[in-house]
Short mmCIF file of C-alpha atoms and ligand atoms in Angstrom, two decimals:
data_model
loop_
_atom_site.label_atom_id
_atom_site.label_comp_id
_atom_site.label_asym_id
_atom_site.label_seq_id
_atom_site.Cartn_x
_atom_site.Cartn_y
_atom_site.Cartn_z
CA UNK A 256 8.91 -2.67 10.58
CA UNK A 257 7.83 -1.77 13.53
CA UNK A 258 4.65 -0.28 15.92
CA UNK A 259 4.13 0.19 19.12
CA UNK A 260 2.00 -2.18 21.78
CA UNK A 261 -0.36 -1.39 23.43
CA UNK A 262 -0.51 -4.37 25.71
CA UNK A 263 3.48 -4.06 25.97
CA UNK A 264 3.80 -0.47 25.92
CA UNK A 265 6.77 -0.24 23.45
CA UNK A 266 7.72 0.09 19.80
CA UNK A 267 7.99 -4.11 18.65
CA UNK A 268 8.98 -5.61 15.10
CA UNK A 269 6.01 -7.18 13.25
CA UNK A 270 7.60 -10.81 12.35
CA UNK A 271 9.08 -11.89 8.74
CA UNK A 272 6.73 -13.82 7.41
CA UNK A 273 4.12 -14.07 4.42
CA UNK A 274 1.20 -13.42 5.98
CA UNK A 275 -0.53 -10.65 8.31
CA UNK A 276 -4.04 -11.65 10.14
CA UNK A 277 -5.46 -8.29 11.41
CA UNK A 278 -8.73 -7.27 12.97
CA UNK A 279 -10.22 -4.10 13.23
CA UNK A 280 -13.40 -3.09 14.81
CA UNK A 281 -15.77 -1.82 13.04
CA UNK A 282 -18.86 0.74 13.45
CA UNK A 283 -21.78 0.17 15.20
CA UNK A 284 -24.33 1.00 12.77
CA UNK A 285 -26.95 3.28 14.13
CA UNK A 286 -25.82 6.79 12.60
CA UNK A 287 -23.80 8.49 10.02
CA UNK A 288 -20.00 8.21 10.55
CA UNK A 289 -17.99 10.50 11.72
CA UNK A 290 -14.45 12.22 11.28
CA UNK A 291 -13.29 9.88 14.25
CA UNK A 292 -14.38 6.60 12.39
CA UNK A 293 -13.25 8.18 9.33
CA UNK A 294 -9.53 8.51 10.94
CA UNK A 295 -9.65 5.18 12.31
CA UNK A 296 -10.79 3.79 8.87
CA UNK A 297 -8.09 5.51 6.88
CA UNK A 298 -5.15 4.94 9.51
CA UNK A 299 -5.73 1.48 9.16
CA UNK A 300 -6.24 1.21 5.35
CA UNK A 301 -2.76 3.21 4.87
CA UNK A 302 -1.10 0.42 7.44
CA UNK A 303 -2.76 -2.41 5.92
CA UNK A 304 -1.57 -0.84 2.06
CA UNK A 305 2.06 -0.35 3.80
CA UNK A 306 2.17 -4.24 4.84
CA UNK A 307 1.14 -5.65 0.94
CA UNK A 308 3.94 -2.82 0.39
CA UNK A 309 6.59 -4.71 2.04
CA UNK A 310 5.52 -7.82 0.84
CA UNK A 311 3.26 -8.91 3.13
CA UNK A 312 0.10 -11.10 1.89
CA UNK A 313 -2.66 -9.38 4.60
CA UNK A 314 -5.71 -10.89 5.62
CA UNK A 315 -7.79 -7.76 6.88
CA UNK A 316 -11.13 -8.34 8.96
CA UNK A 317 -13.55 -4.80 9.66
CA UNK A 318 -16.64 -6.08 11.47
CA UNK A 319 -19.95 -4.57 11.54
CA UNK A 320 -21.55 -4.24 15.03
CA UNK A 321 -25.70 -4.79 13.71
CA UNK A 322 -27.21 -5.84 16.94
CA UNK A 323 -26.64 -3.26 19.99
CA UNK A 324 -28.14 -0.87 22.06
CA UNK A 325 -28.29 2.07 20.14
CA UNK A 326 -29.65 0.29 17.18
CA UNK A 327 -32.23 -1.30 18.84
CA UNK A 328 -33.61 2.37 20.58
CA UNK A 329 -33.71 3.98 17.19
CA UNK A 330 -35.07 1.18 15.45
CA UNK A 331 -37.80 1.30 18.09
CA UNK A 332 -38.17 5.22 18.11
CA UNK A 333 -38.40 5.06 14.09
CA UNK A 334 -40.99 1.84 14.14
CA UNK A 335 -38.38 -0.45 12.07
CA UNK A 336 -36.73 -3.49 12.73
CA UNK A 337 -32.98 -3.42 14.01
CA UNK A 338 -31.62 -5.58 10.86
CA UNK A 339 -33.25 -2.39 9.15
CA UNK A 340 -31.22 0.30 10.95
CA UNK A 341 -28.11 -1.51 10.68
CA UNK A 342 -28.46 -2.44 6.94
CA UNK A 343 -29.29 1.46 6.32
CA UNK A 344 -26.00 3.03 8.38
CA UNK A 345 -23.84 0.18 7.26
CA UNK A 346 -24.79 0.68 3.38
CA UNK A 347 -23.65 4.83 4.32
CA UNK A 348 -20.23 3.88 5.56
CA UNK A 349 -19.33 2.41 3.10
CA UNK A 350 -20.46 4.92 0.54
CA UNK A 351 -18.33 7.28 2.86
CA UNK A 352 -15.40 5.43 3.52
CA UNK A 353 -15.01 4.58 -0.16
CA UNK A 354 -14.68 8.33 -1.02
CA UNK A 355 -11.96 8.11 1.01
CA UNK A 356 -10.40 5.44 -1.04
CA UNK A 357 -10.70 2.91 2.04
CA UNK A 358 -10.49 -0.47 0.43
CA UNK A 359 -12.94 -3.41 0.97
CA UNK A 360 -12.02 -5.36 3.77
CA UNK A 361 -10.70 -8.95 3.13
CA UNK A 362 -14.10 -10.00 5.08
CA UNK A 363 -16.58 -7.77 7.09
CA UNK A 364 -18.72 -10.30 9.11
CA UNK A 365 -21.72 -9.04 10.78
CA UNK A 366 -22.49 -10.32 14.59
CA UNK A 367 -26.19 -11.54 13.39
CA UNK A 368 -24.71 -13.87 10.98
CA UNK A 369 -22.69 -15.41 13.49
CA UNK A 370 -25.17 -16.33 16.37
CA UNK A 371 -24.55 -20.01 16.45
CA UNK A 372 -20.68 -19.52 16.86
CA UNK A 373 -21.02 -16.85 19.74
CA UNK A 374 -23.71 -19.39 21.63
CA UNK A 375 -20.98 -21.93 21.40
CA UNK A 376 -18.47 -19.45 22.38
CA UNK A 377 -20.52 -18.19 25.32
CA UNK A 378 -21.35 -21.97 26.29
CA UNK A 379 -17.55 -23.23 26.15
CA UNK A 380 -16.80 -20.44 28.47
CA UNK A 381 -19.90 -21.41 31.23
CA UNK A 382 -18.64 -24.77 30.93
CA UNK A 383 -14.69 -23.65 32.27
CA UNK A 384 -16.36 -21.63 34.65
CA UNK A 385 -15.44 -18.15 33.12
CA UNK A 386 -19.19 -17.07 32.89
CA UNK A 387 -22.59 -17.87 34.79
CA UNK A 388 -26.33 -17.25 34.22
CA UNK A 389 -28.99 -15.06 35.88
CA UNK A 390 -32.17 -15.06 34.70
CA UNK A 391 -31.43 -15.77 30.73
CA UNK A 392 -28.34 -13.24 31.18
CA UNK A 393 -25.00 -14.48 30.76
CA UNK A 394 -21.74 -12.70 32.24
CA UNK A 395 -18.51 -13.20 32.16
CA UNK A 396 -16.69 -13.72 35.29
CA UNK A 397 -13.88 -10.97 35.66
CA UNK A 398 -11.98 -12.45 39.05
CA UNK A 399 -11.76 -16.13 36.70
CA UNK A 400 -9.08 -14.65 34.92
CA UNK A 401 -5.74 -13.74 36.55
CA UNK A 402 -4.87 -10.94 33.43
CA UNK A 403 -7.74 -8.31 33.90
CA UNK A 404 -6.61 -4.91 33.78
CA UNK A 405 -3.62 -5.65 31.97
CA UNK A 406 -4.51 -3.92 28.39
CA UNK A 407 -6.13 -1.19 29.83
CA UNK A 408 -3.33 -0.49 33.01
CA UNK A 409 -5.69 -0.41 35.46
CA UNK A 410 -5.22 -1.89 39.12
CA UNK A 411 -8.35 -3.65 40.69
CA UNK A 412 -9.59 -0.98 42.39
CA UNK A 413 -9.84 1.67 39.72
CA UNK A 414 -11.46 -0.78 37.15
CA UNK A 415 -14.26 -1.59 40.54
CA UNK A 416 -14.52 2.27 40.27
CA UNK A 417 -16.06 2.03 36.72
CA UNK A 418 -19.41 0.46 37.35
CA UNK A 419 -21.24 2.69 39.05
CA UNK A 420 -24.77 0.90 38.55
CA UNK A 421 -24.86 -1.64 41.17
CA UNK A 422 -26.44 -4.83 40.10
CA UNK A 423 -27.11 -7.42 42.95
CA UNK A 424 -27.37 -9.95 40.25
CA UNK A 425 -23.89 -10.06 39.42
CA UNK A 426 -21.25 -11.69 40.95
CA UNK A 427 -18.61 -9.00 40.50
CA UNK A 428 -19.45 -5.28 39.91
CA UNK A 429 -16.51 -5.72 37.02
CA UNK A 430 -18.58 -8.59 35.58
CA UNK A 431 -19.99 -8.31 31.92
CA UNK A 432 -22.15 -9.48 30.21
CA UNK A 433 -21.67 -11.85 27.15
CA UNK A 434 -25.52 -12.89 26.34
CA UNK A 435 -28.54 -10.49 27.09
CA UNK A 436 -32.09 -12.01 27.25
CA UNK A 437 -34.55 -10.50 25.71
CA UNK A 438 -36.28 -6.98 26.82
CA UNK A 439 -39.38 -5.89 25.06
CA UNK A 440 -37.50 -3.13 23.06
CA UNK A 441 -35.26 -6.46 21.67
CA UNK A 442 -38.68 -8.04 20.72
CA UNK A 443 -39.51 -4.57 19.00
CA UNK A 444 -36.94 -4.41 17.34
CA UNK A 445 -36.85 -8.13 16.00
CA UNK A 446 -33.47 -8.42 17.61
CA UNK A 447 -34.00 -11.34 19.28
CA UNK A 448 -32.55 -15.13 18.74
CA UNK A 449 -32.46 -18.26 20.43
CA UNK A 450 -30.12 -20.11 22.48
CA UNK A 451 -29.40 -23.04 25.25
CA UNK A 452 -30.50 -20.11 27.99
CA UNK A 453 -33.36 -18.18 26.04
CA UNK A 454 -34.23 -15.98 23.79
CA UNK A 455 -31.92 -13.18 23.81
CA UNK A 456 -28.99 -11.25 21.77
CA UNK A 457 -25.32 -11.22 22.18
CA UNK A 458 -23.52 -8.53 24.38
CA UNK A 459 -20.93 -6.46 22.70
CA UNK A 460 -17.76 -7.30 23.41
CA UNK A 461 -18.09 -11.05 22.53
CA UNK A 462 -19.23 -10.47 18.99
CA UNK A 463 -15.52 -9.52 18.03
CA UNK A 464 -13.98 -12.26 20.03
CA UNK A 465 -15.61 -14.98 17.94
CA UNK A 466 -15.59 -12.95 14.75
CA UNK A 467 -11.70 -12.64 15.18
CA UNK A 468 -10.84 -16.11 15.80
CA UNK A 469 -13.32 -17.72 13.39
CA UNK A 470 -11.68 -15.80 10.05
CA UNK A 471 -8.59 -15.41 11.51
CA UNK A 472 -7.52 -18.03 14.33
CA UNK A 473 -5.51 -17.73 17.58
CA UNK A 474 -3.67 -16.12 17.77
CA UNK A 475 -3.62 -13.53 15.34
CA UNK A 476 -1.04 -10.42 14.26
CA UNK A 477 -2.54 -7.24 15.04
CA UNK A 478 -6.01 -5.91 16.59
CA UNK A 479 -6.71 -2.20 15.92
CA UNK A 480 -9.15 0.64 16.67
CA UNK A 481 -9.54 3.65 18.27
CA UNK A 482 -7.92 4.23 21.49
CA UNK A 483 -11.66 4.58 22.81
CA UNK A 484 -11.75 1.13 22.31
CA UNK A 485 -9.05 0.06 24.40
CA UNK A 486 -11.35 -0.32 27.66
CA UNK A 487 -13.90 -1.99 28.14
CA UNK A 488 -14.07 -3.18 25.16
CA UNK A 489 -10.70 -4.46 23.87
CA UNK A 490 -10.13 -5.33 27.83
CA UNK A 491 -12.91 -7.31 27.89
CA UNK A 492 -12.35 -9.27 24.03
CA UNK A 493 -8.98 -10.00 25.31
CA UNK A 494 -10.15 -11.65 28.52
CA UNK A 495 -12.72 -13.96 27.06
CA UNK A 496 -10.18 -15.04 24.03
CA UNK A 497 -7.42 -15.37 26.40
CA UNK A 498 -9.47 -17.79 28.89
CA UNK A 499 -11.10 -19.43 26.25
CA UNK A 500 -8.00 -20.85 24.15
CA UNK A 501 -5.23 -20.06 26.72
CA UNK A 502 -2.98 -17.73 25.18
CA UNK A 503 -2.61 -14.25 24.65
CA UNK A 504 -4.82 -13.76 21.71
CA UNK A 505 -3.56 -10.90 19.69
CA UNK A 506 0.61 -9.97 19.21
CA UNK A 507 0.43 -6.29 18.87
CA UNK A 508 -2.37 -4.39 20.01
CA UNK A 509 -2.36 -1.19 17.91
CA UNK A 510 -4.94 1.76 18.91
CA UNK A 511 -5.31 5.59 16.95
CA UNK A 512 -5.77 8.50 19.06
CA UNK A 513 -8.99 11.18 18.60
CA UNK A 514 -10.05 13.73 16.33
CA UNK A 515 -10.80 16.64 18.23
CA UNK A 516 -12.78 19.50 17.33
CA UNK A 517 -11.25 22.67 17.50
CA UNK A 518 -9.28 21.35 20.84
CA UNK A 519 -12.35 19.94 22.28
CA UNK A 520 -13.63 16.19 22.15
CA UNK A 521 -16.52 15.43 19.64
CA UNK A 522 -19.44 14.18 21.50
CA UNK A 523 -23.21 14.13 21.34
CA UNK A 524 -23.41 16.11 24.50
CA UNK A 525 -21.04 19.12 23.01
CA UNK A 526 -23.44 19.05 19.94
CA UNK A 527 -19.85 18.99 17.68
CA UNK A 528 -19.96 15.94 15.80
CA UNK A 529 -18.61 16.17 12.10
CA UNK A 530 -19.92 13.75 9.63
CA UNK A 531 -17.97 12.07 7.05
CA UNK A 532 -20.81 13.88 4.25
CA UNK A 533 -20.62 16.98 5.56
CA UNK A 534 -16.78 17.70 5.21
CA UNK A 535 -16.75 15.42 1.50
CA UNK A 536 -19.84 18.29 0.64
CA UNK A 537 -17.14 20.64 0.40
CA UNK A 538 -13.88 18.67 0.06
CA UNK A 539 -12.93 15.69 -1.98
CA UNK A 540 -12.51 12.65 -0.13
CA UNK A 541 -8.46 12.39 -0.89
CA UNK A 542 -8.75 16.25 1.07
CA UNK A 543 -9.76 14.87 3.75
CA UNK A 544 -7.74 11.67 3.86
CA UNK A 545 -4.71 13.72 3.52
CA UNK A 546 -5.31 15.67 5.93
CA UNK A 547 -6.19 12.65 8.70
CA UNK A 548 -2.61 11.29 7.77
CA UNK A 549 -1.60 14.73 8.93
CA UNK A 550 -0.89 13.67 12.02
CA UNK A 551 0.97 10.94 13.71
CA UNK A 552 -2.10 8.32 14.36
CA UNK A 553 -1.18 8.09 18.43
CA UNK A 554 -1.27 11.85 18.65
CA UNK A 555 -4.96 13.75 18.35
CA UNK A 556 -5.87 15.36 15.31
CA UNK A 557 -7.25 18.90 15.73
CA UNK A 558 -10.26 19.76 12.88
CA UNK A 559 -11.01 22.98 12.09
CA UNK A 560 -11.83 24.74 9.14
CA UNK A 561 -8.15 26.57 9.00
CA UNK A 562 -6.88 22.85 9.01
CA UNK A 563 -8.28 20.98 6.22
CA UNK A 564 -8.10 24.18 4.53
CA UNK A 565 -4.50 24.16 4.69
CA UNK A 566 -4.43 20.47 4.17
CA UNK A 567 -6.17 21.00 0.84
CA UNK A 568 -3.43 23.65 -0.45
CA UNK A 569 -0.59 20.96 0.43
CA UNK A 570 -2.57 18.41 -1.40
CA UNK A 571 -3.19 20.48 -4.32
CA UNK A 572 0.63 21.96 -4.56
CA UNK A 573 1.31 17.83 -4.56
CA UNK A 574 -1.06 16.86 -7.35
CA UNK A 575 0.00 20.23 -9.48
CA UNK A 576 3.74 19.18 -9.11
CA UNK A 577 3.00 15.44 -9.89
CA UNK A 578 0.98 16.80 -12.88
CA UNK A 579 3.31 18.55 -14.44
CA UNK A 580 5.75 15.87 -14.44
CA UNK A 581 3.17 13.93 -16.38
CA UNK A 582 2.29 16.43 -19.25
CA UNK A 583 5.91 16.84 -19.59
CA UNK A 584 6.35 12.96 -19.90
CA UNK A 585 3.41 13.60 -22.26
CA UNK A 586 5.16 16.11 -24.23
CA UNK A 587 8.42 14.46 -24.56
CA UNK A 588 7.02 11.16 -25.77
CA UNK A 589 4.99 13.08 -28.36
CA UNK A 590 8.03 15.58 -29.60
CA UNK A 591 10.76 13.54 -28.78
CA UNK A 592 13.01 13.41 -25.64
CA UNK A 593 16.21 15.29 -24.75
CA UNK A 594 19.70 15.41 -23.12
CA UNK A 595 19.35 15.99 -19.65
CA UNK A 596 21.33 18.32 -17.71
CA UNK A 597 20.16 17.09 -14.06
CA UNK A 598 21.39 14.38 -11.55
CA UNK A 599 17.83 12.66 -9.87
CA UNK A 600 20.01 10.13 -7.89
CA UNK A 601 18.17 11.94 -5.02
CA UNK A 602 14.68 10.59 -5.94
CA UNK A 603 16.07 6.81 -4.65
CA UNK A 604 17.20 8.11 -1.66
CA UNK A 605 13.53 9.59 -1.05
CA UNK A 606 11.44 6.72 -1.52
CA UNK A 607 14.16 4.75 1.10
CA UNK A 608 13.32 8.00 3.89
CA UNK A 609 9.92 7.73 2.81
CA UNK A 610 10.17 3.54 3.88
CA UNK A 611 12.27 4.19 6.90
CA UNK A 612 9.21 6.58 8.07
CA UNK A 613 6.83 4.03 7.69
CA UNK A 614 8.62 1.64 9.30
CA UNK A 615 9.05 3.62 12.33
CA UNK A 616 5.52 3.47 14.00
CA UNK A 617 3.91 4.02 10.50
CA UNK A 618 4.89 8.18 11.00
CA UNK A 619 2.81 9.63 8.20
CA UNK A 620 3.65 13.40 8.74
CA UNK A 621 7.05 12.48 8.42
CA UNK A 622 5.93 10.44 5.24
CA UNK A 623 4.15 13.36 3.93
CA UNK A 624 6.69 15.55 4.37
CA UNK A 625 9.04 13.18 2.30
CA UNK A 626 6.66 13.77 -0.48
CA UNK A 627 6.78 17.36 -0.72
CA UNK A 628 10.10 17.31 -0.55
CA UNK A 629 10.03 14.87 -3.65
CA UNK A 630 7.45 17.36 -4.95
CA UNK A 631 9.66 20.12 -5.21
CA UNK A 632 12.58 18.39 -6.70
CA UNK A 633 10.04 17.28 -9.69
CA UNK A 634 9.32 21.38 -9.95
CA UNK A 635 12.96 21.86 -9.45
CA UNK A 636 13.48 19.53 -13.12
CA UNK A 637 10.41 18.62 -14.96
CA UNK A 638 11.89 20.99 -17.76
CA UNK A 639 15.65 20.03 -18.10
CA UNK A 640 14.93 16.28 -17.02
CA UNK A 641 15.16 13.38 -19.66
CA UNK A 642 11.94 11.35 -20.49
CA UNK A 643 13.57 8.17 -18.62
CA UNK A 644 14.32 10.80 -15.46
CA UNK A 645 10.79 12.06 -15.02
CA UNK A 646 9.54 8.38 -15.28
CA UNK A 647 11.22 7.53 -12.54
CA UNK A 648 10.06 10.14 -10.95
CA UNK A 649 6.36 9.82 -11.43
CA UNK A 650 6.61 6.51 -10.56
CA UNK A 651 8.65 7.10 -7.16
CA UNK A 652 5.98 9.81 -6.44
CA UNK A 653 3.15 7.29 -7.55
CA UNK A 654 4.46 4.57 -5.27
CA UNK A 655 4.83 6.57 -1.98
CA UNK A 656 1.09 8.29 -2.62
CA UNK A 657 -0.33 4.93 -3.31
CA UNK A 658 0.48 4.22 0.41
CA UNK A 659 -0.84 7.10 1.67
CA UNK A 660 -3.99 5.83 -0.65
CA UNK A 661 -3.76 9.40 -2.38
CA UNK A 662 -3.81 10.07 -6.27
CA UNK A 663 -5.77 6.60 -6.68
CA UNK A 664 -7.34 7.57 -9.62
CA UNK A 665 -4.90 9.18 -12.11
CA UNK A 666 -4.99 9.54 -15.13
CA UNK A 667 -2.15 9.64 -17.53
CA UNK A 668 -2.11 12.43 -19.58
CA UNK A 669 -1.89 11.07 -23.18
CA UNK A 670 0.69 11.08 -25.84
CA UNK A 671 -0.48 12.85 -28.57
CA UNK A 672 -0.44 11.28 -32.36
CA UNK A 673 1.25 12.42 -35.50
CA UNK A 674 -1.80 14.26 -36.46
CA UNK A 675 -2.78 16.28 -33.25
CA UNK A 676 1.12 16.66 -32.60
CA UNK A 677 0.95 18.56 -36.04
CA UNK A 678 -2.39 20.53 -35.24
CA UNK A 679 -0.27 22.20 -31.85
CA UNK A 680 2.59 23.42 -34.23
CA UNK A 681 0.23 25.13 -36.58
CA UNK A 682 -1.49 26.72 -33.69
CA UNK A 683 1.82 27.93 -32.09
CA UNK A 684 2.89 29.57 -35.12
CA UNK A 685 -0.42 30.61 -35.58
CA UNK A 686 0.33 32.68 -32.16
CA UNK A 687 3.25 34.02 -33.21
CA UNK A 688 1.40 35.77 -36.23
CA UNK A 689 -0.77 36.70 -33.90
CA UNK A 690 -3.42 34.70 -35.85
CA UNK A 691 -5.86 34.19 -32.29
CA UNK A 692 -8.87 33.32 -33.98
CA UNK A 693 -7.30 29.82 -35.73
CA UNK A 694 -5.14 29.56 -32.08
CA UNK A 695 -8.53 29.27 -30.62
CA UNK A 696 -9.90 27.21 -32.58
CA UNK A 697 -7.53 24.93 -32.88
CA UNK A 698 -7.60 24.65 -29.15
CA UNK A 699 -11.27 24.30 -29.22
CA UNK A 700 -11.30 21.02 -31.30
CA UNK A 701 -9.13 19.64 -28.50
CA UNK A 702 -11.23 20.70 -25.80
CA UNK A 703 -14.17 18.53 -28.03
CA UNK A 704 -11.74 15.73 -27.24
CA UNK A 705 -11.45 16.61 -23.63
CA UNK A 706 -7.74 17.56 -23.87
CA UNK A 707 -7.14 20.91 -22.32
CA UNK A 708 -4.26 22.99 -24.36
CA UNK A 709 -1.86 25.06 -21.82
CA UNK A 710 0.52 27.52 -23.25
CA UNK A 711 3.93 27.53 -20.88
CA UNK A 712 6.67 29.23 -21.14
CA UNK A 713 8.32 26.22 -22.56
CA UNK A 714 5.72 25.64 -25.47
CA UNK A 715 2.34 23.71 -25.33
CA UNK A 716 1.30 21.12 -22.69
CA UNK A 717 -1.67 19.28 -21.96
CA UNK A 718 -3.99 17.74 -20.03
CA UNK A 719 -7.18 15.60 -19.42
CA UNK A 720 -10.31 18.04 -19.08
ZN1 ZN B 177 -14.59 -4.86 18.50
#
């Protein structure tokens, strides 16, 4: 397959081999999540479910960020301790991104459980002469390394542009810094460890540098996130890998675009944020994934109302089609197959569009679209198809929503036994005599069982309650 670079700018194959070592970063866990980590979450889990897809055995790394900033100010401003915060807002992701059938990470490390390996980290790059230390601070020391700019596309002068605090301290204005010492918010917040130059706490962008090569090596196969990510952040991680071990640390650099709200950018400022809970109060959490595979994941994604309300009428014409292919599988288990008078040849060629999609840049509307189209060739048969036709069928559709991480949680609708099988004839002639009252309560004693009776054109199907 292939995706496209960011580092490279261009579509490039992901190598033949067994095994994929991917990082993504993760949340920094001071607040509820939002749509945008929600997109970011689910892009990934669908490219990560396409790789085990093709065969790949994928070794998938989601950090938590639990010392920063922002934890540290609202673990002050709410009198609790930073491991606190973090535990709290971490502990909420996950509930959300679970609802959104994310799966568990292979490992999510958290930066306060790796101290010791970012002090030796920070220390092997002092000692090469990529970082120096003011005052208990430790930076790293941009003009050291020859590839700056390079992720990011920026010349020289537009990355000197971006620090607009002037700091006489530091050597550089692009300088950054990889170990903090300790303020008295830090000390507050019990956010505070030891090391070689102080007491003091890790800088961002280092945490994901050591994280990254400790559980996965270097180099490694793919680094994702949001494209927010890409500078300084991803800039930065790339600089102090690359001048630690002396290679290009990651192969493909792979970054989703926004969610915007209703055309404009979700910020704090604008007052638009939209929280993971708030949209799964009123949709279901495959809703809402659908609809952030909607769009192709390095275009925006617009949210409004309109949008995952038409998102949740494709979803729901796709479950009703794949559903009815089931109680008819159901049915013709339970009174016997027939001939069919259909050609499904089709459905193969499907699933090999739906691949070729995926392999190009991982385009889920395209992928999506594949599906409906699959969706309304199941409506087109389910009645004149042969039980080992809509098999197939289920299955093809099964397959290609299990990458999209939709319909997780299916279940078959049952084949009925000689006994109820009997109980559904007596209530359909029952109908014809008009008898309602035995009809209904015939239909009630299946209801007690939590099978729902549904009277079709073509005779009585079923379903789970
Ligand atoms: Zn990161």
């Amino acid at each position: 397959m292939e995706i496209y670079n960011t580092l490279t700018r261009k579509l490039e194959s992901i190598e033949r081999k067994d095994e994929i070592r991917m990082y993504v970063c993760g949340i920094t866990a001071y607040d509820y999540s939002h749509i945008g980590h929600a997109r970011s979450a689910v892009f990934f889990d669908t490219f990560r479910r396409f790789l085990e897809f093709l065969g790949y055995r994928v070794i998938y790394v989601q950090n938590f960020t639990d010392v920063d900033d922002k934890i540290i100010k609202r673990a002050v401003k709410e009198g609790k301790t930073q491991k606190e915060i973090a535990e709290k807002y971490i502990a909420e992701y996950m509930k959300d991104v679970q609802e959104l059938n994310v799966r568990r990470a292979t490992y999510h490390p958290k930066v306060t459980d790796h101290i010791p390996d970012i002090i030796d980290f920070v220390g092997r790059l002092l000692e090469m002469g990529h970082a120096y230390e003011v005052d208990g601070d430790i930076y790293f020391h941009v003009p050291s390394f020859s590839h700056y700019g390079e992720l990011s596309k920026q010349s020289l002068e537009e990355l000197n542009r971006h620090r607009i605090e002037p700091d006489e301290r530091k050597k550089d204005v692009k300088d950054f810094a990889l170990w903090k010492a300790a303020k008295d918010e830090d000390i507050l917040a019990k956010a505070v460890f030891d090391s070689p130059w102080g007491k003091g706490r890790p800088g961002w962008h280092i945490e994901c540098s050591v994280m990254a090569a400790k559980y996965l090596g270097v180099p490694f196969d793919i680094h994702g996130g949001g494209k927010d990510l890409i500078f300084p952040h991803h800039e930065n991680e790339r600089a102090q890998s690359y001048a630690l071990y002396g290679v290009e640390p990651v192969r493909i650099w792979v970054h989703n675009d926004f969610v915007m709200i209703r055309g404009e950018k979700m910020s704090k400022s604008l007052g638009n944020i939209v929280k993971i809970r708030d949209i799964l109060k009123r949709y279901s959490g495959e809703v809402l994934r659908y609809f952030l595979l909607t769009a192709h994941y390095r275009s925006p994604l617009d949210y409004s109302e309109e949008a995952i309300e038409r998102a949740k009428k494709a979803y729901e014409y796709l479950r009703t089609a794949l559903l009815n292919v089931d109680m008819e599988i159901a049915y013709l288990k339970t009174f016997g197959d027939r001939e069919s008078k259909v050609e499904v040849a089709e459905v193969e060629k499907y699933m090999k569009d739906f691949v070729d999609a995926m392999e190009h840049d991982l385009n889920t509307p395209r992928a999506i679209a594949i599906l409906h189209t699959t969706a309304n060739f199941a409506n087109k048969v389910v009645y004149t198809a042969s039980l080992s036709q809509l098999e197939e069928i289920f299955s093809t559709f099964k397959t290609m929503s299990g990458i999209l991480g939709i319909f997780e949680k299916w279940k078959r609708v049952p084949e009925l036994g000689n006994e109820d099988k009997n109980r559904i004839i007596e209530r359909e002639k029952a109908r014809t005599k008009r008898n309602f009252d035995l009809a209904d309560r015939i239909r009630d004693e299946f209801t007690e069982k939590g099978i729902i009776l549904i009277d079709t054109p073509k005779g009585t199907r079923w379903r789970w309650k």
